[in-house]
CSV table of C-alpha atoms and ligand atoms in Angstrom, one decimal:
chain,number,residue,atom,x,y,z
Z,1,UNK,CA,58.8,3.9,18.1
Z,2,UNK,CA,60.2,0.8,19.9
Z,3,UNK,CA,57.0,0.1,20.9
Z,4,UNK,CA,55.8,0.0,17.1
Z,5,UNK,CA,58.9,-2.5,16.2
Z,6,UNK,CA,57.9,-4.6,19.0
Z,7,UNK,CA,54.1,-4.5,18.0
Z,8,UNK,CA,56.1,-5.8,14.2
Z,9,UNK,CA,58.2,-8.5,15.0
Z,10,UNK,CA,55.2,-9.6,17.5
Z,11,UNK,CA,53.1,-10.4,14.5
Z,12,UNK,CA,55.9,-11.6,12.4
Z,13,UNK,CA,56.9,-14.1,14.5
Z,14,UNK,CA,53.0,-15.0,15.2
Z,15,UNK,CA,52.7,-15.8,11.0
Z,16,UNK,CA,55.8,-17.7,10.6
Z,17,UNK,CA,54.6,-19.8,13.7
Z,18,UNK,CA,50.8,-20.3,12.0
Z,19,UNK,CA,52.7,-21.3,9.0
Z,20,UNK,CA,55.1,-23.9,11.1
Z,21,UNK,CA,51.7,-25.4,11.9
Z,22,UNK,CA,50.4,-28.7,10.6
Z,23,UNK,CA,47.1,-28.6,8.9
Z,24,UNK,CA,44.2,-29.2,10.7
Z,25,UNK,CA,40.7,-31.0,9.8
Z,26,UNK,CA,38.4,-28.2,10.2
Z,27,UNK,CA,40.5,-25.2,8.8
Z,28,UNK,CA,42.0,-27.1,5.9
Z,29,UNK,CA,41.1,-31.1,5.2
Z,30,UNK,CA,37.2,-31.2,5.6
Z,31,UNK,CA,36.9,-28.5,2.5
Z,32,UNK,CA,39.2,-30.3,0.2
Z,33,UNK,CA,36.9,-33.7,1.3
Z,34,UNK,CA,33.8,-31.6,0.6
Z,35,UNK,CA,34.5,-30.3,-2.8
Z,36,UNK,CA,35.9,-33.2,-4.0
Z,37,UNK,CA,34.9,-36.9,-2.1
Z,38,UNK,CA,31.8,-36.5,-0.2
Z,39,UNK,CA,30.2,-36.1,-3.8
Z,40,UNK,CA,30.9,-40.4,-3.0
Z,41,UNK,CA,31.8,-40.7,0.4
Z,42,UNK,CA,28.3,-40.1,2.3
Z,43,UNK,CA,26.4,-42.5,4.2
Z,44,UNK,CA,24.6,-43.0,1.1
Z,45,UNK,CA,26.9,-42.7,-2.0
Z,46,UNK,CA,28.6,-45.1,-3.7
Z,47,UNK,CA,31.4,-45.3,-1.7
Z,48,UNK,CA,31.7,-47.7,0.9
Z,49,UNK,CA,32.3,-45.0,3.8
Z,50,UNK,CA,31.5,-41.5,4.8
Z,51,UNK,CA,34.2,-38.4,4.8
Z,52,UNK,CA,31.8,-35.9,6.5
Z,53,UNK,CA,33.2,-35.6,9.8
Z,54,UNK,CA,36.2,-35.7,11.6
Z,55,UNK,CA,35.2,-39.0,13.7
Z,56,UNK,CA,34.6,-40.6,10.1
Z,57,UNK,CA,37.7,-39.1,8.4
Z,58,UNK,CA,40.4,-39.1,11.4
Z,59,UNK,CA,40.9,-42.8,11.4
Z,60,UNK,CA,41.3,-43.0,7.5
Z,61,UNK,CA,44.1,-40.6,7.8
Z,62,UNK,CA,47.4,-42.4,6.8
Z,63,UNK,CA,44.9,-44.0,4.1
Z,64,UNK,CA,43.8,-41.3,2.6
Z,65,UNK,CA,47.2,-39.7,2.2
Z,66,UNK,CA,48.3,-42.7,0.7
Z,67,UNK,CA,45.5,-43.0,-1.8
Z,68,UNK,CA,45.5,-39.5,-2.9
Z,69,UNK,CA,49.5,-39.2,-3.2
Z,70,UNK,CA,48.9,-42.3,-5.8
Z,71,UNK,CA,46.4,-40.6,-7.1
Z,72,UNK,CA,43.9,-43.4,-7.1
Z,73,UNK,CA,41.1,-41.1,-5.3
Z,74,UNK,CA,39.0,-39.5,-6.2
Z,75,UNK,CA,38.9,-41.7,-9.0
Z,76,UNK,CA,40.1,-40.6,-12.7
Z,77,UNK,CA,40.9,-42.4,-15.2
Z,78,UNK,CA,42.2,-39.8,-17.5
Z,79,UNK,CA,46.0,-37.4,-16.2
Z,80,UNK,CA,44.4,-34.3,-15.8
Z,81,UNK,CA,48.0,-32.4,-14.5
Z,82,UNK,CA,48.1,-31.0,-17.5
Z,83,UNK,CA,50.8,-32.7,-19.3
Z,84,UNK,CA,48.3,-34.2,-21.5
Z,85,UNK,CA,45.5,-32.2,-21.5
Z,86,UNK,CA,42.7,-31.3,-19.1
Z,87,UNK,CA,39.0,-32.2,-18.5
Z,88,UNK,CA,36.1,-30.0,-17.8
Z,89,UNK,CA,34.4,-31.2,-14.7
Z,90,UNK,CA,37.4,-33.7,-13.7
Z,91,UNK,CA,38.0,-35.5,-11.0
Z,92,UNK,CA,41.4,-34.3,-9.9
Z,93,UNK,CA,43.4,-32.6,-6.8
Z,94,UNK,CA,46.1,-30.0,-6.7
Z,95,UNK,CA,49.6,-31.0,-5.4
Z,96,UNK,CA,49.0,-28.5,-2.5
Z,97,UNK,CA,45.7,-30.7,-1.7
Z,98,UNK,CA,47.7,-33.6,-1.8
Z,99,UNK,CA,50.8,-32.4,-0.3
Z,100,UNK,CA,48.0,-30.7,2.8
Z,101,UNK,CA,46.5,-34.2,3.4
Z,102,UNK,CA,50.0,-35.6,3.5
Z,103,UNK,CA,51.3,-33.2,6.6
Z,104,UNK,CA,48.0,-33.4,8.0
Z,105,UNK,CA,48.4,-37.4,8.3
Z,106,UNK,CA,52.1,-37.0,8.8
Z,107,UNK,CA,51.1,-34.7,12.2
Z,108,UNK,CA,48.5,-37.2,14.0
Z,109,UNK,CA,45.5,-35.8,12.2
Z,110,UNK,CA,44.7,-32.3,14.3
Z,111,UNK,CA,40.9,-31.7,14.5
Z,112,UNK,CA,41.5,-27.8,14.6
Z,113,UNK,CA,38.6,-25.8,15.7
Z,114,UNK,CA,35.0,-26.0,13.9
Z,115,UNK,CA,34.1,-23.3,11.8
Z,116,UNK,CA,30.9,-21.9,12.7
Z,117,UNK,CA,30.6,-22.5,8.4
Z,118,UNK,CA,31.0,-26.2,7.9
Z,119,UNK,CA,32.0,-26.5,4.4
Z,120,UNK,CA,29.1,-27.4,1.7
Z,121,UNK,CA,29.8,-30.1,-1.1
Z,122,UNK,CA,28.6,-28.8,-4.1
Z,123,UNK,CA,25.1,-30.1,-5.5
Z,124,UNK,CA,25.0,-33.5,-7.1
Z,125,UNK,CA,24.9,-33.1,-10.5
Z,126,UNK,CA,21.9,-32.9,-12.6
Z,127,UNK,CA,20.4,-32.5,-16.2
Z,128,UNK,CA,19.2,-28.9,-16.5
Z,129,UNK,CA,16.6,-29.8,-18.4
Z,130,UNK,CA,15.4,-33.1,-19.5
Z,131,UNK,CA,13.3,-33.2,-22.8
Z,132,UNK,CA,13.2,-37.2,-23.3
Z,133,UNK,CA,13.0,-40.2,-21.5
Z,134,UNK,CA,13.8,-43.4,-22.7
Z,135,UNK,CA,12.9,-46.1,-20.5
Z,136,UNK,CA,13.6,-49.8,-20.7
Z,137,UNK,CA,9.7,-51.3,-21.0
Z,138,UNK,CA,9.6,-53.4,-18.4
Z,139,UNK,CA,12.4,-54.8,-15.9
Z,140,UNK,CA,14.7,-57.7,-17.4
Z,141,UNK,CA,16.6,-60.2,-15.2
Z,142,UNK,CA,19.8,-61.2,-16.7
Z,143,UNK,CA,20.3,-64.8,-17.6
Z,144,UNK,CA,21.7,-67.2,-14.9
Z,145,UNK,CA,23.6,-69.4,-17.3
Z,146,UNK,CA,26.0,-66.3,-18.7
Z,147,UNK,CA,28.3,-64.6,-16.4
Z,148,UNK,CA,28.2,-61.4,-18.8
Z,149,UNK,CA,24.3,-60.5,-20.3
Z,150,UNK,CA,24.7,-58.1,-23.6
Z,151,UNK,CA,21.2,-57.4,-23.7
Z,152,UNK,CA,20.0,-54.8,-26.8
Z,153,UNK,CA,16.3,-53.6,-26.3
Z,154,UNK,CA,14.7,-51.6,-28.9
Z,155,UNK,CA,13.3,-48.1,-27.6
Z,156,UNK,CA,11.2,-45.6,-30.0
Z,157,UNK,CA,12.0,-42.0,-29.1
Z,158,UNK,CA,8.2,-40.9,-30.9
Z,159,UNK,CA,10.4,-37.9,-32.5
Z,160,UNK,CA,8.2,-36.6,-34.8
Z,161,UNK,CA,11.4,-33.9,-36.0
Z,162,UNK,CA,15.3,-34.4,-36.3
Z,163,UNK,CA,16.9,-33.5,-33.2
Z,164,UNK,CA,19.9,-33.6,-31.6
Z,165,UNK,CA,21.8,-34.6,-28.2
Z,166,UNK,CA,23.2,-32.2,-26.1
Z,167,UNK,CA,22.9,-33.7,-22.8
Z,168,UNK,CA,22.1,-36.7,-21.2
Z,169,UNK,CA,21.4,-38.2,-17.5
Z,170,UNK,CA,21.6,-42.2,-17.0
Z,171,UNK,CA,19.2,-43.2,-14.2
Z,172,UNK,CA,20.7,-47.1,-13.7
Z,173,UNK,CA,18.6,-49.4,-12.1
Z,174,UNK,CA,21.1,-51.6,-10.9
Z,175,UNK,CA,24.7,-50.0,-10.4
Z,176,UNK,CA,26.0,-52.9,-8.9
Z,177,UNK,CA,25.5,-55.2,-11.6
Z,178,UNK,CA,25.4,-52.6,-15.0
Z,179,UNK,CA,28.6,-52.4,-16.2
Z,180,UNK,CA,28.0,-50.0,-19.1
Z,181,UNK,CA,24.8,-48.7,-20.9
Z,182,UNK,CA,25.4,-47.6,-24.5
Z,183,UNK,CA,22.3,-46.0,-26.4
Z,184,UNK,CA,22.5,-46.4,-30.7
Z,185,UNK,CA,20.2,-44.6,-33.0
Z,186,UNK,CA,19.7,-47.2,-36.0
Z,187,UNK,CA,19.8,-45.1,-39.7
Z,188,UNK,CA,17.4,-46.7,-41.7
Z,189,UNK,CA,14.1,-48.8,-41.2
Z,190,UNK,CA,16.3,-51.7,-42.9
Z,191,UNK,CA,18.3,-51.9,-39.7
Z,192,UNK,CA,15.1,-51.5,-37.5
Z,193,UNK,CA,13.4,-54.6,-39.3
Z,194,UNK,CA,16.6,-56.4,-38.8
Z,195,UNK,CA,17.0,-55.1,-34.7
Z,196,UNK,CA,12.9,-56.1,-34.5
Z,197,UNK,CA,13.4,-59.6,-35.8
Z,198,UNK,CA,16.0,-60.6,-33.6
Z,199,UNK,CA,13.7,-59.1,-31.0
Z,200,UNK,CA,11.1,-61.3,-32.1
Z,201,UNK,CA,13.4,-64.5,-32.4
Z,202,UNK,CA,13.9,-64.7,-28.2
Z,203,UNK,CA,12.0,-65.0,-25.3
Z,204,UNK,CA,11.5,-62.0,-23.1
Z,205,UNK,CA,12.7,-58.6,-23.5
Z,206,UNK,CA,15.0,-57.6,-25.9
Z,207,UNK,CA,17.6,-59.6,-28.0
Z,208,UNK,CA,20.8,-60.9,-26.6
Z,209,UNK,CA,23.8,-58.9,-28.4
Z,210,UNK,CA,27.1,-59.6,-27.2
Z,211,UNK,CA,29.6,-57.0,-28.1
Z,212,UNK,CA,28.1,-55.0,-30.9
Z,213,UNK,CA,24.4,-54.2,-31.6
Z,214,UNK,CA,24.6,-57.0,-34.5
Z,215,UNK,CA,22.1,-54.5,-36.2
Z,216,UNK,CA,24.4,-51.4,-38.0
Z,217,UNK,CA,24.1,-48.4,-35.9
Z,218,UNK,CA,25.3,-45.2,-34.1
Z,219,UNK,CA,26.9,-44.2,-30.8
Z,220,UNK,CA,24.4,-41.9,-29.3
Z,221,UNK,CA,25.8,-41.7,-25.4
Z,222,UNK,CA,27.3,-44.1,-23.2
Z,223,UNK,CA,27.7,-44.8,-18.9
Z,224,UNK,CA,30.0,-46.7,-16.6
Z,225,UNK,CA,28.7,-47.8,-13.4
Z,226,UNK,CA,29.8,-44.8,-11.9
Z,227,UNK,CA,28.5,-41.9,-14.3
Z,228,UNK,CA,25.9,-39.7,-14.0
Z,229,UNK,CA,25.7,-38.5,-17.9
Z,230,UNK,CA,27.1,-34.9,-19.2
Z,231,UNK,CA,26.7,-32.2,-21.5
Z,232,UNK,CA,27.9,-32.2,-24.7
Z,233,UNK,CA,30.5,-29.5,-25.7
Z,234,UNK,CA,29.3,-26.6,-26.5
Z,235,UNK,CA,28.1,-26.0,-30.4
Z,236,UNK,CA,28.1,-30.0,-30.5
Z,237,UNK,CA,25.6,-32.5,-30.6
Z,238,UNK,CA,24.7,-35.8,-31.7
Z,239,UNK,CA,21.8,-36.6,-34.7
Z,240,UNK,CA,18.4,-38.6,-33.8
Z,241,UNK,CA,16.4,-39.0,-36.5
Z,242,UNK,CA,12.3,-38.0,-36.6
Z,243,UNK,CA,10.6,-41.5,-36.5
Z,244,UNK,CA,13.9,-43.2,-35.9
Z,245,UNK,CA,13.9,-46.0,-33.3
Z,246,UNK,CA,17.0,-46.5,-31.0
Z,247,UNK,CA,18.7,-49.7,-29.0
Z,248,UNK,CA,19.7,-49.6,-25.2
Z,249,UNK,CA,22.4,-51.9,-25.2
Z,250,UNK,CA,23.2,-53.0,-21.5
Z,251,UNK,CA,26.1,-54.8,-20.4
Z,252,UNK,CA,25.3,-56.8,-16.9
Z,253,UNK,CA,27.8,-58.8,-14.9
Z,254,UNK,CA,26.6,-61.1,-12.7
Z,255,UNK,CA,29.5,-61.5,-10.2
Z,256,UNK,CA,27.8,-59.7,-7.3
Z,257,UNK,CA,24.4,-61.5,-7.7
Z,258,UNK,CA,21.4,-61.3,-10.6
Z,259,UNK,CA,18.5,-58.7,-10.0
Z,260,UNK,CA,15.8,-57.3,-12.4
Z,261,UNK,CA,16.9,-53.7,-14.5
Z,262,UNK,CA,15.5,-51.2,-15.2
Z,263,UNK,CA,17.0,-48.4,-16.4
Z,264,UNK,CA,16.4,-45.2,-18.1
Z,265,UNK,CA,18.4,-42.3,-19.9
Z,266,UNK,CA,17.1,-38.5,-20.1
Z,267,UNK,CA,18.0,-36.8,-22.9
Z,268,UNK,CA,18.7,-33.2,-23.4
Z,269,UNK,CA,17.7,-32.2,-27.3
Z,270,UNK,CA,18.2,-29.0,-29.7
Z,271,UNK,CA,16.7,-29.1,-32.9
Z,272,UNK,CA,19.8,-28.0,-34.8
Z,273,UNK,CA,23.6,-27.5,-33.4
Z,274,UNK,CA,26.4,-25.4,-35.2
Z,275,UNK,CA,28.3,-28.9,-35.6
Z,276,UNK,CA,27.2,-32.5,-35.6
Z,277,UNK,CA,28.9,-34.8,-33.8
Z,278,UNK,CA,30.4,-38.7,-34.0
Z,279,UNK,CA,31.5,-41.0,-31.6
Z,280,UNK,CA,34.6,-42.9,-33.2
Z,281,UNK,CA,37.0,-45.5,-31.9
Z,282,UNK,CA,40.5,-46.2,-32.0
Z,283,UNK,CA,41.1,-49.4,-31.5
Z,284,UNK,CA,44.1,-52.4,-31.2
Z,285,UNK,CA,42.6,-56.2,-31.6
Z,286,UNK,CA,45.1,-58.0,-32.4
Z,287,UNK,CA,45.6,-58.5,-28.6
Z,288,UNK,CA,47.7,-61.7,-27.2
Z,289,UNK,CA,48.1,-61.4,-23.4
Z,290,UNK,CA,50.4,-64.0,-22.1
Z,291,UNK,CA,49.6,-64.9,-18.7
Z,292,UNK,CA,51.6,-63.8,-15.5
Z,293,UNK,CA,53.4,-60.8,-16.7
Z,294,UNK,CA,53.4,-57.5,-14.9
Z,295,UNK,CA,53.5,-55.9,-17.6
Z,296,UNK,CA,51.9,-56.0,-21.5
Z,297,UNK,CA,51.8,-53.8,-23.9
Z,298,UNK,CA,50.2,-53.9,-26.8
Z,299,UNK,CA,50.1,-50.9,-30.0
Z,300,UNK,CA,48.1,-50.3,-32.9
Z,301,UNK,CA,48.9,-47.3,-35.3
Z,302,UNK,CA,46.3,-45.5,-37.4
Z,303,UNK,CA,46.5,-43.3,-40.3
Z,304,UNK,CA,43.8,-40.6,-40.4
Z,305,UNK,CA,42.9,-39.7,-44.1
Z,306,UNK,CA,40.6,-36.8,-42.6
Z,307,UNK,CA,40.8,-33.5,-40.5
Z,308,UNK,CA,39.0,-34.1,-37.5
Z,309,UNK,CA,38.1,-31.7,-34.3
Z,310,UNK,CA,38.2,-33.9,-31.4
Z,311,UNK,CA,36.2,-33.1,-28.4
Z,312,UNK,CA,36.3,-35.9,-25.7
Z,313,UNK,CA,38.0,-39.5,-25.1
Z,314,UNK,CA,36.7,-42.3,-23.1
Z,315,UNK,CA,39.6,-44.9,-22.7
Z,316,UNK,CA,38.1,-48.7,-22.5
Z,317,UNK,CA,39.7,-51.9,-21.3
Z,318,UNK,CA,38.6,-54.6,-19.4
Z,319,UNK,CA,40.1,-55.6,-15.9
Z,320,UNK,CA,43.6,-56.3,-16.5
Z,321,UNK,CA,44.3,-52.9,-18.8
Z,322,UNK,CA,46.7,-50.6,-16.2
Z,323,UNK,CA,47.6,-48.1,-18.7
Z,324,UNK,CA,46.7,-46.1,-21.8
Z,325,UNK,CA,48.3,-43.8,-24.2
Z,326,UNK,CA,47.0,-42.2,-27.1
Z,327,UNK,CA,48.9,-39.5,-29.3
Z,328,UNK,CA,48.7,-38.1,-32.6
Z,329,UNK,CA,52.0,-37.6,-34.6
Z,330,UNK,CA,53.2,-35.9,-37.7
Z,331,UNK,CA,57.0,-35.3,-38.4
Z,332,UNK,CA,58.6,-33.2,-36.0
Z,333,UNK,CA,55.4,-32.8,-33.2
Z,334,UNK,CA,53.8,-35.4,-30.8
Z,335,UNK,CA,50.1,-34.4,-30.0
Z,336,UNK,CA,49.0,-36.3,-26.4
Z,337,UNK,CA,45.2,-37.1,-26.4
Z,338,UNK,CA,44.9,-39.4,-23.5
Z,339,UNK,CA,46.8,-41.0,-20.5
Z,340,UNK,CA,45.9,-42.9,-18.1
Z,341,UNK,CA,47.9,-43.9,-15.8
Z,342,UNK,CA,45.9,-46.0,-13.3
Z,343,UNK,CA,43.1,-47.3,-15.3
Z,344,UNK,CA,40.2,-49.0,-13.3
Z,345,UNK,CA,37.3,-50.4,-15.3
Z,346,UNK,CA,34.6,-48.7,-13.0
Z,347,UNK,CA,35.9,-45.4,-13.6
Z,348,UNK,CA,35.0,-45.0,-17.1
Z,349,UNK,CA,32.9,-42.5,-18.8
Z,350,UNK,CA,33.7,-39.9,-21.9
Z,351,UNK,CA,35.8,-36.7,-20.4
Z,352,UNK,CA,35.8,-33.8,-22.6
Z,353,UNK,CA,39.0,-31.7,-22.8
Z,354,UNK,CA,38.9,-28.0,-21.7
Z,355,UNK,CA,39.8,-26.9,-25.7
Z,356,UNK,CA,39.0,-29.4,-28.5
Z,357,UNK,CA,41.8,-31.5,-30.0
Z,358,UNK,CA,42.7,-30.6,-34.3
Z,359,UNK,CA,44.4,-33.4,-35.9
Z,360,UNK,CA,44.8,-33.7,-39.4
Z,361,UNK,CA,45.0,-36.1,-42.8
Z,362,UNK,CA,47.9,-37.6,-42.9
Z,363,UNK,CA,48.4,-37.7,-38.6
Z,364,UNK,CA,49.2,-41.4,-37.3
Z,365,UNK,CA,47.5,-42.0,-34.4
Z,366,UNK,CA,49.4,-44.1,-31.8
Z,367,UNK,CA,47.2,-46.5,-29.5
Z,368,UNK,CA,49.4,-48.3,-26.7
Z,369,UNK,CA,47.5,-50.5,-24.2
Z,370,UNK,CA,49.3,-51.7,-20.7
Z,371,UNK,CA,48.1,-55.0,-19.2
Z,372,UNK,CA,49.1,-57.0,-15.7
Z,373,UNK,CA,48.3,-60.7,-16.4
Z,374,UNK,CA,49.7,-61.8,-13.4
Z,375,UNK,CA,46.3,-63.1,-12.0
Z,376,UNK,CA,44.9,-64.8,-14.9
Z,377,UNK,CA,46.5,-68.2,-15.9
Z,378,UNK,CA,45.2,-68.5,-19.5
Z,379,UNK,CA,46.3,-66.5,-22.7
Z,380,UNK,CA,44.0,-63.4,-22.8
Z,381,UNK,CA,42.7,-62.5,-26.0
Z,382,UNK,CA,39.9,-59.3,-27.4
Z,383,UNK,CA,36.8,-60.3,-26.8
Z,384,UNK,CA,33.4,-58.9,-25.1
Z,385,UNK,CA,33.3,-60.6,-22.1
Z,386,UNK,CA,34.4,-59.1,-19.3
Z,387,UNK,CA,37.1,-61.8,-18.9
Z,388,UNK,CA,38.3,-60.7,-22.1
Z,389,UNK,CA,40.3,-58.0,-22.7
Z,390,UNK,CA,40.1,-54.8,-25.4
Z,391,UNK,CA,41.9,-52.3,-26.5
Z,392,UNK,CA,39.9,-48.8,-27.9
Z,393,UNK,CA,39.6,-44.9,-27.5
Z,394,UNK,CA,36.6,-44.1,-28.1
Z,395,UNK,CA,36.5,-40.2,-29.5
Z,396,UNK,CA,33.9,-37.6,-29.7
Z,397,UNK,CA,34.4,-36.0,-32.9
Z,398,UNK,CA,33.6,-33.1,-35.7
Z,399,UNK,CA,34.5,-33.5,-39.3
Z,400,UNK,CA,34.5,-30.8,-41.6
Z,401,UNK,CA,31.4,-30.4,-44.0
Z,402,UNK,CA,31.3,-33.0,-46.7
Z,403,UNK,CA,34.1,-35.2,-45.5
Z,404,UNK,CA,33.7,-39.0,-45.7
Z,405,UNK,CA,34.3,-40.3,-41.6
Z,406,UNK,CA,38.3,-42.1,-41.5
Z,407,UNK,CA,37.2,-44.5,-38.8
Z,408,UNK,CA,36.2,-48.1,-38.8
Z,409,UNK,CA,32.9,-48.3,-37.6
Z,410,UNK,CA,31.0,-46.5,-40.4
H,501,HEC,C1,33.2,-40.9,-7.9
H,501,HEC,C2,33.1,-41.4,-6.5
H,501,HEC,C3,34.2,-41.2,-5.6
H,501,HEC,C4,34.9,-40.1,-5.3
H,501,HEC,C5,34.7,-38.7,-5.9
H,501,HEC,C6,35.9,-40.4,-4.3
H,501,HEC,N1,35.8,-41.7,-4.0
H,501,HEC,FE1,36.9,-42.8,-2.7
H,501,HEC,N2,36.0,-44.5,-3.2
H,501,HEC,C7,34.9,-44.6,-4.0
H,501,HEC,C8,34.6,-46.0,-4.2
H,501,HEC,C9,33.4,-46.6,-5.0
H,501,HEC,C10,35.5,-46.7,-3.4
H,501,HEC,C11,35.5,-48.2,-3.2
H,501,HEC,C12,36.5,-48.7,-4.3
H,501,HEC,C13,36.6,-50.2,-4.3
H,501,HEC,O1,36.0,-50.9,-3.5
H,501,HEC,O2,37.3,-50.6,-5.2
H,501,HEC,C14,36.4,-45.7,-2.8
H,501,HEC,C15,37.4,-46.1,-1.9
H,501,HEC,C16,38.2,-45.2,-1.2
H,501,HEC,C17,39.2,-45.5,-0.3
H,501,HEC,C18,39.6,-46.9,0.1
H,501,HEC,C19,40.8,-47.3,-0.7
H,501,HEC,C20,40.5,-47.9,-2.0
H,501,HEC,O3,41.2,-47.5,-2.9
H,501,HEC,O4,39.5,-48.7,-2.1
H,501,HEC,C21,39.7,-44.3,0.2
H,501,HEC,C22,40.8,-44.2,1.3
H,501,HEC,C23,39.0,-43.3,-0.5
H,501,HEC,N3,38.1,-43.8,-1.3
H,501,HEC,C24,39.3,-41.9,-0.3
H,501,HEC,C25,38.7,-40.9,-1.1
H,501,HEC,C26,39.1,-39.5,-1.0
H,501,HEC,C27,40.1,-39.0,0.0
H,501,HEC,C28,38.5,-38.9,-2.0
H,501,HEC,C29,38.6,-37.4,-2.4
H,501,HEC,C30,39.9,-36.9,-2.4
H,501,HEC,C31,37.6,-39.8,-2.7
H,501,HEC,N4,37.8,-41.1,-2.1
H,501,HEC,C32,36.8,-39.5,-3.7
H,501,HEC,C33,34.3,-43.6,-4.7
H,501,HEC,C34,34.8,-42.3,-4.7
């Protein structure tokens, strides 16, 4: 009997002790790194160093406490705690992640014993199937005499039937210098005549289209430097029309030097979905950034005179935009559709929330756009460059059957 207590309290005190125990790299860190940073942080991701072993990580410790407490890394643009929605697929850690890395840091960084199982990072994402390619023709060199290159190229899917979009893959040839790829299906051969005349009208490849497509067209999918592409949510997709051509509009940025581009998007296709869907924007232009404030804010409000499903947000300033809210209100309820509470212009791409958004006629939708202007000397006003600033939430949406679209664009 005493002998049994003893045996007890033996392995009592053993677990309280284990628990007493700081984190260590092998038992605890390197899966949290592998399931959620090495995705970026190997000796050939985009990152600018590797997190795969403890010889690489140990050093970085007090940095990479301090960049995951803020929440900076892995990068997200979107709050994903839940507070205002979540994401599928998002880049996000738990508060015991964070709060693991933080004692692990706090204790010297222990190494721990290997596992005889080193923890895997899950696959690099990929398009499961890949029905269309549209490729730039040939490579295009941006021009030396703008900092920022809007360049709109005219690609022809060959559909011979309607399809739709219901997945898509961007293969950049140049992350360093793309700074966002948007792909427009254009309606009517009125709008490709007009898109193949200001083709025509310039040297080289393509037409120079700052901002807009100049020609009237349609969001198909869109890429920041550091997205791969997605699937649409389920049910969802968005039209191409048989014999339709399309524009790849590419925005380059010179800052880190000019090279040729060539880049390509896969598509994923259905031939009919339950629900079409529409990229709109929300947007606030009336902006007037003074410089050298720490803080700007600037808010548009928008009445909706439809019911809409939304599916997905991409949030979009330029560099000096900190924060963004978005929120849909109605007497007596607040609906949150986006914040972002560190906003960093690489770290764009459309993030579609784990259940789809209703908002209805009638529903103001609140915009508010943060800015620091403490580095810029000059007022800073909307505009395309990337010196300019903007202002939008961009939404993936369904409308009911038969109802006319509330937004701007079309
Ligand atoms: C989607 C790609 C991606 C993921 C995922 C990612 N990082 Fe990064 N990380 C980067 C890039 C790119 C930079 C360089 C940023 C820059 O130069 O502005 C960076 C920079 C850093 C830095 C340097 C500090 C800084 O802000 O520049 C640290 C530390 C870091 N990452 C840690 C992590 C940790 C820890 C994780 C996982 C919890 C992680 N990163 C996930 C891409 C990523």
């Amino acid at each position: 009997m005493l002998f049994l207590i003893a045996i007890e309290a033996g392995y009592a005190e053993l677990s309280d002790h284990s628990e007493r125990d700081p984190p260590t790299y092998h038992q605890d860190i390197a899966p949290i790194l592998a399931s959620n940073c090495v995705e970026c942080h190997h000796s050939a991701g985009v990152a600018p160093f590797p997190l795969t072993s403890y010889d690489e990580v140990a050093p970085y410790a007090e940095w990479i406490a301090a960049v995951t407490a803020e929440r900076t890394m892995p990068p997200s643009n979107l709050d994903n705690s839940g507070t205002c929605n979540t994401y599928v697929d998002a880049r996000w850690l738990g508060e015991a992640d964070i709060a693991a890395i933080a004692s692990w840091a706090q204790a010297g960084a222990p190494a721990g014993s290997p596992p005889d199982d080193p923890p895997e990072s899950p696959p690099a994402w990929t398009l499961d199937r890949v029905d269309l390619t549209l490729a730039m023709p040939e490579p295009y060199t941006p021009s030396e005499t703008l900092d920022d290159d809007y360049r709109c190229f005219i690609l022809d899917p060959g559909l011979t039937e309607d399809a739709f979009v219901t997945g898509f893959e961007v293969r950049l040839g140049q992350s360093g210098m793309v700074h966002h790829m948007t792909l427009f299906a254009l309606d009517s051969a009125e709008d490709e005549a007009f898109a193949a005349e200001l083709d025509a009208n310039e040297d080289g490849s393509g037409y120079s289209c700052l901002g807009d497509t100049i020609v009237s067209s349609r969001w198909l999918v869109g890429a920041g430097p550091s997205d791969r592409g997605a699937l649409m949510p389920a049910g969802t997709g968005l039209f191409m029309g048989a014999g339709r051509k399309t524009v790849l509009q590419m925005h380059y940025n010179r800052v880190h030097g000019t090279f040729p581009d060539q880049t390509a998007v896969d598509l994923k296709l259905e031939a009919s979905v339950p629900h079409e869907a529409f990229v709109e924007q929300v947007d606030a232009t009336d902006l007037e950034l003074p410089p050298g404030m720490p803080e700007v804010v600037e808010t548009d409000l928008l009445k909706l005179d439809a019911d809409l499903t939304l599916w997905g947000v991409w949030p979009h300033m330029h560099t000096l935009g900190t924060k963004l809210r978005v929120t849909a209100e109605r007497p007596g309820s607040e609906t949150c559709l986006a914040q972002v509470n560190h906003y960093e212009f690489h770290w764009q791409r459309f993030a579609f929330y784990e259940e789809p958004i209703h908002v209805r006629y009638g529903d103001t939708l609140r915009l508010t756009c943060t800015y620091d202007t403490t580095s810029s000397d000059t007022m800073t006003n909307w505009g395309s460059g990337t010196a300019d600033e903007m202002c939008i939430a961009f939404f993936y949406i369904t409308v009911p059957e038969g109802v006319p679209l509330p937004f701007t664009n079309r």
